[in-house]
GROMACS .gro file of C-alpha atoms in nm:
model
  413
    1MET     CA    1   0.223  -7.291   2.442
    2ASN     CA    2  -0.047  -7.304   2.822
    3LEU     CA    3   0.101  -7.058   3.058
    4ARG     CA    4  -0.120  -7.290   3.303
    5HIS     CA    5   0.114  -7.582   3.263
    6ILE     CA    6   0.358  -7.359   3.393
    7LEU     CA    7   0.508  -7.390   3.797
    8MET     CA    8   0.420  -7.043   3.893
    9THR     CA    9   0.349  -6.927   3.715
   10GLY     CA   10   1.181  -4.440   4.139
   11SER     CA   11   1.505  -4.514   3.992
   12PHE     CA   12   1.798  -4.801   4.076
   13LEU     CA   13   2.078  -4.918   3.878
   14VAL     CA   14   2.284  -5.180   3.996
   15ALA     CA   15   2.695  -5.195   4.040
   16ALA     CA   16   2.759  -5.491   3.962
   17SER     CA   17   2.889  -5.644   4.327
   18ALA     CA   18   3.151  -5.967   4.297
   19THR     CA   19   3.506  -5.881   4.354
   20ALA     CA   20   3.739  -6.011   4.147
   21SER     CA   21   3.805  -6.260   4.484
   22MET     CA   22   3.410  -6.354   4.504
   23ALA     CA   23   3.325  -6.334   4.190
   24ALA     CA   24   3.154  -6.646   4.033
   25ASP     CA   25   3.306  -6.868   3.788
   26CYS     CA   26   3.017  -6.913   3.479
   27GLY     CA   27   3.227  -7.014   3.255
   28ILE     CA   28   3.276  -6.643   3.065
   29THR     CA   29   3.565  -6.498   2.942
   30GLU     CA   30   3.409  -6.216   2.694
   31GLY     CA   31   3.142  -6.030   2.634
   32ARG     CA   32   2.929  -5.769   2.834
   33LEU     CA   33   2.640  -5.765   3.023
   34SER     CA   34   2.341  -5.499   3.127
   35ILE     CA   35   2.023  -5.556   3.185
   36ILE     CA   36   1.706  -5.379   3.185
   37GLY     CA   37   1.404  -5.417   3.436
   38ASN     CA   38   1.171  -5.394   3.672
   39GLU     CA   39   1.318  -5.266   4.029
   40PHE     CA   40   1.121  -5.525   4.340
   41PRO     CA   41   1.344  -5.760   4.582
   42ALA     CA   42   1.308  -6.056   4.294
   43ILE     CA   43   1.498  -5.924   4.001
   44GLN     CA   44   1.687  -5.708   4.269
   45THR     CA   45   1.823  -6.061   4.379
   46VAL     CA   46   1.807  -6.178   4.004
   47ALA     CA   47   2.071  -5.904   3.849
   48ARG     CA   48   2.334  -5.867   4.111
   49ASN     CA   49   2.375  -6.226   4.090
   50ALA     CA   50   2.382  -6.198   3.728
   51GLN     CA   51   2.659  -5.947   3.850
   52ASP     CA   52   2.847  -6.188   4.017
   53CYS     CA   53   2.996  -6.424   3.714
   54ALA     CA   54   3.387  -6.341   3.592
   55GLY     CA   55   3.506  -6.245   3.343
   56LEU     CA   56   3.245  -5.987   3.162
   57SER     CA   57   3.381  -5.697   3.031
   58GLU     CA   58   3.139  -5.467   3.171
   59ALA     CA   59   2.829  -5.579   3.409
   60LYS     CA   60   2.542  -5.323   3.533
   61ALA     CA   61   2.185  -5.262   3.566
   62ASN     CA   62   1.915  -5.027   3.571
   63LEU     CA   63   1.652  -5.159   3.737
   64THR     CA   64   1.292  -4.861   3.776
   65ALA     CA   65   0.976  -4.917   3.715
   66ASP     CA   66   1.009  -4.705   3.439
   67HIS     CA   67   1.119  -5.014   3.277
   68GLN     CA   68   0.893  -5.085   3.008
   69LYS     CA   69   0.899  -4.695   2.902
   70ILE     CA   70   1.321  -4.759   2.774
   71ASN     CA   71   1.387  -5.093   2.745
   72LEU     CA   72   1.275  -5.079   2.386
   73ALA     CA   73   1.436  -4.778   2.282
   74GLY     CA   74   1.786  -4.896   2.423
   75MET     CA   75   1.732  -5.221   2.314
   76GLN     CA   76   1.690  -5.039   1.907
   77GLY     CA   77   2.011  -4.939   1.791
   78ASN     CA   78   2.340  -5.104   1.692
   79PRO     CA   79   2.482  -5.223   1.962
   80ALA     CA   80   2.201  -5.208   2.173
   81GLU     CA   81   2.246  -5.065   2.485
   82TYR     CA   82   2.079  -5.343   2.696
   83THR     CA   83   2.189  -5.678   2.658
   84THR     CA   84   1.891  -5.814   2.788
   85ALA     CA   85   1.519  -5.695   2.888
   86ILE     CA   86   1.352  -5.919   3.219
   87VAL     CA   87   1.032  -5.863   3.077
   88ALA     CA   88   0.701  -6.021   3.220
   89ASN     CA   89   0.335  -6.186   2.978
   90SER     CA   90   0.296  -5.844   2.833
   91SER     CA   91   0.617  -5.674   2.837
   92ILE     CA   92   0.813  -5.916   2.633
   93VAL     CA   93   0.516  -5.940   2.364
   94ALA     CA   94   0.667  -5.618   2.260
   95LEU     CA   95   1.012  -5.672   2.225
   96VAL     CA   96   0.881  -5.974   2.009
   97ASN     CA   97   0.710  -5.751   1.757
   98GLU     CA   98   0.981  -5.498   1.733
   99ASP     CA   99   1.271  -5.717   1.627
  100VAL     CA  100   1.474  -5.605   1.961
  101ILE     CA  101   1.525  -6.016   2.121
  102ARG     CA  102   1.664  -6.319   1.968
  103PRO     CA  103   1.558  -6.732   1.963
  104LEU     CA  104   1.737  -6.850   2.242
  105ASP     CA  105   1.694  -7.161   2.122
  106ASP     CA  106   2.108  -7.193   2.010
  107LEU     CA  107   2.241  -7.104   2.334
  108VAL     CA  108   1.974  -7.315   2.556
  109ALA     CA  109   2.101  -7.638   2.330
  110ALA     CA  110   2.489  -7.524   2.409
  111PHE     CA  111   2.462  -7.333   2.772
  112GLY     CA  112   2.147  -7.463   2.892
  113GLN     CA  113   2.016  -7.774   2.818
  114ASP     CA  114   2.003  -7.850   3.188
  115ILE     CA  115   1.718  -7.543   3.256
  116PRO     CA  116   1.383  -7.705   3.286
  117LYS     CA  117   1.188  -7.694   2.939
  118ASN     CA  118   0.890  -7.530   3.200
  119GLN     CA  119   1.115  -7.174   3.193
  120LEU     CA  120   1.120  -7.170   2.810
  121ILE     CA  121   0.893  -6.931   2.695
  122THR     CA  122   0.835  -7.101   2.367
  123ILE     CA  123   0.606  -6.773   2.060
  124ASN     CA  124   0.602  -6.881   1.712
  125GLY     CA  125   0.764  -7.205   1.861
  126GLN     CA  126   1.134  -7.061   1.906
  127VAL     CA  127   1.240  -6.964   2.280
  128MET     CA  128   1.151  -6.666   2.302
  129ALA     CA  129   1.287  -6.571   2.708
  130VAL     CA  130   1.343  -6.809   3.000
  131ALA     CA  131   1.112  -6.780   3.307
  132PHE     CA  132   1.200  -6.778   3.653
  133MET     CA  133   0.912  -6.624   3.833
  134ALA     CA  134   0.573  -6.618   3.900
  135ASN     CA  135   0.322  -6.327   4.028
  136ALA     CA  136  -0.078  -6.259   4.015
  137GLN     CA  137  -0.231  -5.972   4.239
  138HIS     CA  138  -0.436  -6.081   4.484
  139LEU     CA  139  -0.597  -5.984   4.856
  140VAL     CA  140  -0.362  -5.915   5.136
  141TYR     CA  141  -0.563  -5.745   5.355
  142ARG     CA  142  -0.510  -5.647   5.802
  143LYS     CA  143  -0.634  -6.015   5.989
  144ASP     CA  144  -0.658  -5.842   6.289
  145ILE     CA  145  -0.903  -5.518   6.107
  146LEU     CA  146  -1.073  -5.766   5.977
  147GLU     CA  147  -1.145  -5.927   6.343
  148GLN     CA  148  -1.215  -5.565   6.445
  149ILE     CA  149  -1.538  -5.587   6.264
  150GLY     CA  150  -1.647  -5.915   6.303
  151MET     CA  151  -1.610  -6.082   5.934
  152GLU     CA  152  -1.414  -6.315   5.700
  153PRO     CA  153  -1.129  -6.183   5.466
  154PRO     CA  154  -1.363  -6.161   5.130
  155LYS     CA  155  -1.393  -6.379   4.895
  156THR     CA  156  -1.573  -6.198   4.572
  157TYR     CA  157  -1.484  -5.840   4.565
  158GLU     CA  158  -1.921  -5.752   4.643
  159ASP     CA  159  -1.778  -5.936   5.040
  160MET     CA  160  -1.413  -5.634   4.988
  161LEU     CA  161  -1.635  -5.369   4.937
  162ALA     CA  162  -1.926  -5.476   5.219
  163ALA     CA  163  -1.552  -5.498   5.504
  164ALA     CA  164  -1.435  -5.209   5.333
  165GLU     CA  165  -1.817  -4.979   5.393
  166LYS     CA  166  -1.812  -5.141   5.781
  167ILE     CA  167  -1.464  -5.042   5.832
  168ARG     CA  168  -1.533  -4.692   5.745
  169ALA     CA  169  -1.892  -4.682   5.965
  170GLU     CA  170  -1.739  -4.759   6.251
  171GLY     CA  171  -1.466  -4.502   6.168
  172ILE     CA  172  -1.145  -4.749   6.168
  173LEU     CA  173  -0.999  -4.630   5.842
  174GLU     CA  174  -1.175  -4.356   5.619
  175TYR     CA  175  -1.038  -4.503   5.260
  176PRO     CA  176  -0.996  -4.859   5.347
  177LEU     CA  177  -0.842  -5.024   5.009
  178GLY     CA  178  -0.556  -4.954   4.871
  179GLY     CA  179  -0.512  -5.077   4.490
  180ALA     CA  180  -0.238  -5.004   4.206
  181TYR     CA  181  -0.486  -4.701   4.022
  182MET     CA  182  -0.221  -4.458   3.870
  183ALA     CA  183  -0.383  -4.308   3.569
  184GLY     CA  184  -0.258  -4.517   3.217
  185TRP     CA  185  -0.112  -4.948   3.262
  186ASN     CA  186  -0.179  -4.970   3.601
  187LEU     CA  187  -0.508  -4.847   3.559
  188ALA     CA  188  -0.553  -5.064   3.235
  189GLN     CA  189  -0.404  -5.357   3.472
  190GLU     CA  190  -0.725  -5.336   3.706
  191PHE     CA  191  -0.939  -5.368   3.425
  192VAL     CA  192  -0.818  -5.694   3.315
  193ASN     CA  193  -0.847  -5.825   3.609
  194MET     CA  194  -1.218  -5.774   3.631
  195TYR     CA  195  -1.272  -5.751   3.249
  196ILE     CA  196  -1.172  -6.161   3.278
  197GLY     CA  197  -1.281  -6.171   3.636
  198HIS     CA  198  -1.683  -6.071   3.513
  199GLY     CA  199  -1.622  -6.375   3.177
  200GLY     CA  200  -1.582  -6.119   2.940
  201GLU     CA  201  -1.368  -6.181   2.610
  202PHE     CA  202  -1.143  -5.890   2.477
  203TYR     CA  203  -1.165  -5.991   2.096
  204LYS     CA  204  -1.394  -6.069   1.836
  205PRO     CA  205  -1.301  -6.484   1.819
  206GLY     CA  206  -1.004  -6.533   1.591
  207THR     CA  207  -0.966  -6.186   1.534
  208ALA     CA  208  -0.790  -5.860   1.651
  209GLN     CA  209  -1.159  -5.658   1.642
  210VAL     CA  210  -1.193  -5.582   1.946
  211SER     CA  211  -1.512  -5.603   2.118
  212ILE     CA  212  -1.562  -5.513   2.524
  213ASN     CA  213  -1.768  -5.154   2.554
  214ASN     CA  214  -2.008  -5.476   2.577
  215PRO     CA  215  -2.247  -5.567   2.967
  216ALA     CA  216  -1.921  -5.703   3.081
  217GLY     CA  217  -1.741  -5.368   3.054
  218VAL     CA  218  -1.976  -5.186   3.174
  219ALA     CA  219  -1.969  -5.419   3.458
  220THR     CA  220  -1.647  -5.372   3.558
  221LEU     CA  221  -1.597  -4.994   3.513
  222GLU     CA  222  -1.863  -4.894   3.728
  223MET     CA  223  -1.700  -5.249   4.022
  224LEU     CA  224  -1.320  -4.999   3.965
  225LYS     CA  225  -1.549  -4.747   4.063
  226SER     CA  226  -1.696  -4.845   4.347
  227LEU     CA  227  -1.378  -4.945   4.492
  228SER     CA  228  -1.224  -4.613   4.378
  229ALA     CA  229  -1.506  -4.481   4.653
  230TYR     CA  230  -1.292  -4.654   4.949
  231MET     CA  231  -0.991  -4.572   4.850
  232ASN     CA  232  -0.791  -4.244   4.860
  233PRO     CA  233  -0.895  -3.960   4.693
  234ASP     CA  234  -0.526  -3.959   4.535
  235TYR     CA  235  -0.592  -4.343   4.444
  236LEU     CA  236  -0.545  -4.211   4.062
  237THR     CA  237  -0.186  -4.091   4.110
  238HIS     CA  238  -0.110  -4.421   4.297
  239ASP     CA  239   0.106  -4.689   4.160
  240SER     CA  240   0.216  -5.062   4.314
  241ASN     CA  241   0.566  -4.792   4.509
  242ALA     CA  242   0.286  -4.531   4.681
  243THR     CA  243  -0.001  -4.846   4.742
  244SER     CA  244   0.266  -5.036   4.939
  245ALA     CA  245   0.371  -4.691   5.093
  246GLU     CA  246   0.030  -4.605   5.207
  247TRP     CA  247   0.029  -5.043   5.405
  248GLU     CA  248   0.282  -4.939   5.548
  249ALA     CA  249   0.194  -4.656   5.714
  250GLY     CA  250  -0.115  -4.812   5.856
  251ASN     CA  251  -0.380  -4.627   5.592
  252VAL     CA  252  -0.524  -4.886   5.436
  253ALA     CA  253  -0.677  -5.228   5.571
  254LEU     CA  254  -0.753  -5.407   5.163
  255MET     CA  255  -0.596  -5.412   4.879
  256ASN     CA  256  -0.559  -5.646   4.569
  257MET     CA  257  -0.177  -5.662   4.552
  258TRP     CA  258   0.154  -5.788   4.277
  259GLY     CA  259   0.264  -6.091   4.477
  260SER     CA  260   0.626  -5.985   4.419
  261ARG     CA  261   0.517  -5.711   4.690
  262THR     CA  262   0.379  -5.881   4.962
  263GLY     CA  263   0.755  -6.005   5.164
  264VAL     CA  264   0.804  -5.602   5.186
  265LEU     CA  265   0.395  -5.557   5.362
  266MET     CA  266   0.557  -5.881   5.555
  267ASP     CA  267   0.877  -5.745   5.714
  268ALA     CA  268   0.963  -5.575   6.033
  269GLU     CA  269   1.114  -5.180   5.726
  270GLY     CA  270   0.947  -4.953   5.716
  271SER     CA  271   0.627  -5.068   5.923
  272THR     CA  272   0.465  -5.097   6.252
  273PRO     CA  273   0.495  -5.425   6.388
  274GLU     CA  274   0.067  -5.363   6.412
  275VAL     CA  275   0.097  -5.350   6.028
  276TYR     CA  276   0.339  -5.566   6.026
  277GLU     CA  277   0.241  -5.875   6.222
  278ASN     CA  278  -0.073  -5.854   6.105
  279THR     CA  279  -0.040  -5.852   5.758
  280THR     CA  280  -0.232  -6.162   5.627
  281VAL     CA  281  -0.257  -6.244   5.170
  282GLY     CA  282  -0.559  -6.432   5.064
  283GLY     CA  283  -0.650  -6.570   4.718
  284PRO     CA  284  -0.762  -6.384   4.402
  285MET     CA  285  -1.063  -6.233   4.488
  286THR     CA  286  -1.395  -6.334   4.182
  287VAL     CA  287  -1.657  -6.066   4.088
  288ALA     CA  288  -2.041  -6.094   4.015
  289GLY     CA  289  -2.041  -6.407   4.112
  290GLY     CA  290  -1.834  -6.605   3.810
  291ASN     CA  291  -1.610  -6.874   3.942
  292SER     CA  292  -1.284  -6.755   3.737
  293PRO     CA  293  -1.055  -6.506   3.938
  294ALA     CA  294  -1.089  -6.174   3.901
  295SER     CA  295  -0.686  -6.136   3.838
  296THR     CA  296  -0.430  -6.233   3.587
  297LEU     CA  297  -0.181  -6.485   3.654
  298TRP     CA  298   0.230  -6.392   3.524
  299TRP     CA  299   0.624  -6.487   3.471
  300ASP     CA  300   0.916  -6.277   3.456
  301GLY     CA  301   1.192  -6.402   3.281
  302TRP     CA  302   1.496  -6.256   3.068
  303THR     CA  303   1.536  -6.293   2.737
  304VAL     CA  304   1.830  -6.159   2.528
  305ALA     CA  305   1.961  -5.896   2.255
  306LYS     CA  306   1.898  -5.911   1.877
  307ASN     CA  307   2.167  -5.620   1.837
  308ILE     CA  308   2.415  -5.733   2.009
  309SER     CA  309   2.805  -5.968   1.918
  310ASP     CA  310   2.732  -6.290   1.964
  311ALA     CA  311   3.031  -6.247   2.283
  312ASP     CA  312   2.751  -6.081   2.411
  313ALA     CA  313   2.535  -6.281   2.387
  314GLU     CA  314   2.726  -6.551   2.519
  315ALA     CA  315   2.759  -6.319   2.785
  316THR     CA  316   2.477  -6.278   2.920
  317PHE     CA  317   2.306  -6.605   2.856
  318LYS     CA  318   2.554  -6.690   3.141
  319ALA     CA  319   2.516  -6.446   3.302
  320MET     CA  320   2.169  -6.456   3.314
  321LYS     CA  321   2.183  -6.843   3.369
  322HIS     CA  322   2.353  -6.783   3.691
  323GLY     CA  323   2.132  -6.585   3.832
  324ILE     CA  324   1.855  -6.746   3.811
  325SER     CA  325   2.003  -7.108   3.945
  326PRO     CA  326   1.944  -7.211   4.274
  327ALA     CA  327   2.303  -7.103   4.445
  328ILE     CA  328   2.059  -6.726   4.500
  329LEU     CA  329   1.801  -6.921   4.693
  330ASN     CA  330   1.822  -6.861   5.069
  331ASP     CA  331   1.641  -6.798   5.386
  332GLU     CA  332   1.619  -6.392   5.266
  333THR     CA  333   1.527  -6.466   4.924
  334MET     CA  334   1.266  -6.731   4.972
  335GLY     CA  335   1.046  -6.554   4.988
  336GLN     CA  336   1.122  -6.310   4.792
  337ALA     CA  337   0.904  -6.484   4.455
  338VAL     CA  338   0.755  -6.819   4.381
  339TRP     CA  339   1.106  -6.898   4.207
  340MET     CA  340   1.128  -7.100   4.004
  341ILE     CA  341   1.383  -7.266   4.087
  342GLU     CA  342   1.503  -7.652   4.192
  343GLY     CA  343   1.568  -7.577   4.555
  344TYR     CA  344   1.266  -7.337   4.623
  345GLN     CA  345   1.013  -7.382   4.958
  346PRO     CA  346   0.761  -7.186   4.898
  347ALA     CA  347   0.678  -6.919   5.194
  348PRO     CA  348   0.396  -6.810   5.383
  349VAL     CA  349   0.419  -6.510   5.254
  350ASN     CA  350   0.391  -6.653   4.864
  351GLU     CA  351   0.051  -6.807   4.907
  352GLY     CA  352  -0.238  -6.556   4.766
  353VAL     CA  353   0.012  -6.716   4.406
  354PHE     CA  354   0.029  -6.998   4.505
  355SER     CA  355  -0.320  -6.951   4.492
  356ALA     CA  356  -0.389  -6.783   4.209
  357ILE     CA  357  -0.248  -7.114   4.078
  358SER     CA  358  -0.416  -7.346   4.279
  359MET     CA  359  -0.782  -7.140   4.103
  360GLN     CA  360  -0.669  -7.213   3.796
  361THR     CA  361  -0.615  -6.802   3.729
  362THR     CA  362  -0.638  -6.715   3.258
  363PRO     CA  363  -0.284  -6.570   3.219
  364TYR     CA  364  -0.205  -6.227   3.118
  365PRO     CA  365  -0.297  -6.230   2.731
  366MET     CA  366  -0.007  -6.283   2.518
  367LEU     CA  367  -0.137  -6.149   2.182
  368PRO     CA  368   0.080  -5.939   1.993
  369HIS     CA  369  -0.175  -5.692   2.011
  370HIS     CA  370  -0.336  -5.701   2.327
  371GLY     CA  371  -0.050  -5.427   2.479
  372LEU     CA  372  -0.257  -5.183   2.186
  373LEU     CA  373  -0.552  -5.239   2.410
  374HIS     CA  374  -0.390  -5.169   2.769
  375THR     CA  375  -0.308  -4.854   2.659
  376ALA     CA  376  -0.568  -4.710   2.578
  377LEU     CA  377  -0.828  -4.874   2.840
  378GLY     CA  378  -0.402  -4.675   3.074
  379ASP     CA  379  -0.516  -4.339   2.815
  380ASN     CA  380  -0.901  -4.370   2.856
  381ILE     CA  381  -1.046  -4.544   3.226
  382ALA     CA  382  -0.995  -4.225   3.456
  383ASP     CA  383  -1.257  -3.965   3.289
  384PHE     CA  384  -1.528  -4.235   3.359
  385LEU     CA  385  -1.387  -4.370   3.697
  386GLN     CA  386  -1.382  -3.918   3.707
  387GLY     CA  387  -1.781  -3.848   3.621
  388LYS     CA  388  -1.652  -3.685   3.334
  389GLU     CA  389  -1.841  -3.974   3.117
  390SER     CA  390  -2.050  -4.311   3.152
  391ALA     CA  391  -1.920  -4.609   3.087
  392GLU     CA  392  -2.022  -4.664   2.734
  393GLN     CA  393  -1.832  -4.305   2.611
  394ALA     CA  394  -1.517  -4.462   2.816
  395LEU     CA  395  -1.536  -4.806   2.637
  396SER     CA  396  -1.655  -4.630   2.313
  397ASP     CA  397  -1.347  -4.395   2.346
  398ILE     CA  398  -1.121  -4.746   2.442
  399GLU     CA  399  -1.158  -4.944   2.188
  400ASP     CA  400  -1.164  -4.577   1.896
  401ALA     CA  401  -0.783  -4.521   2.043
  402TYR     CA  402  -0.688  -4.906   2.022
  403MET     CA  403  -0.868  -4.976   1.671
  404THR     CA  404  -0.675  -4.659   1.558
  405ALA     CA  405  -0.295  -4.823   1.720
  406ALA     CA  406  -0.427  -5.137   1.541
  407ARG     CA  407  -0.517  -4.987   1.156
  408GLU     CA  408  -0.199  -4.795   1.179
  409LYS     CA  409   0.000  -5.152   1.318
  410GLY     CA  410  -0.134  -5.391   1.055
  411PHE     CA  411  -0.343  -5.608   1.336
  412VAL     CA  412  -0.739  -5.501   1.115
  413ASN     CA  413  -0.829  -5.387   0.841
   0.00000   0.00000   0.00000
């Protein structure tokens, strides 16, 4: 499936929010709903509305930044602890590989014929998820600080470095750049973005044989290191939540951040008018003279667990369908995401994701083996950034770690 053709595209426990008198009629007479997913406002909205359905014997959600560490284990039992996992391009792959989510074709035929086809995520000819929002990482900047230094919003990472140097030189901020560079998944994602921007190919054509120890790989690591020189010295501990907190505190002027996070950055809660009134979004940046954005296009969607009863599967499908119905759209929720929902009206906060779509940003690789490379990247980049080894050695370590895992899984000989 070509995701470019999709219309883009800490723990938070959500208790059932509806009373019997307020519960929605979703056509459910029996069955339970148990959601596992990431923690940000758009997903919180979906979870709350799914739990509003009447007739559920159980309605609960575990929304946490650690969802990818626990969703697989929570769906492997029989019956599965979670009846649905909210996933994205990359995180669905592990669930498909381990055979813990079920094809949805029969449920779509029976109860979801009105779901737009561009929301049906097909893998190997079967519907495996229903997408409800698009996401991408893109530029976020303080327009007042850029005006102060007399520079336009950067369109390239080279421009971002130049702006960061000027902000530091003029004594405005010592660490003007931010980013979700936490060692592990977040740092690996930054590599994937930057490597795509450099025109790199992750694998030898038509194979699962990794191929990143090359000039594009070296240039990618060197750019990440150049950017990190303008970040808080603790940047390797900063995930999206920590980076957002740094922004709201007024410590950062420029960063590459998820579109799903920008609504929080542009509201009044937890920040000051100087910061939130001047927080502005731009499109994803390019690098090294390339035309392809150094970013990836994503979708978020929901699945249904395989190891549950038919009643639980039907109830979960109906509840999650209600959770992403047009009824959830209002003045508060419009700005939470680029919703793939009828009636959605784009908000200014989402212009960065729309720019990513219009710039034909490459979708994150939805390959069965790419999660192994993502893990290897996250485990081995920090040593280079800390000056402990060369770029070539770091890339060699990454390739070795990936190949070991890929052989164990049978992706390569």
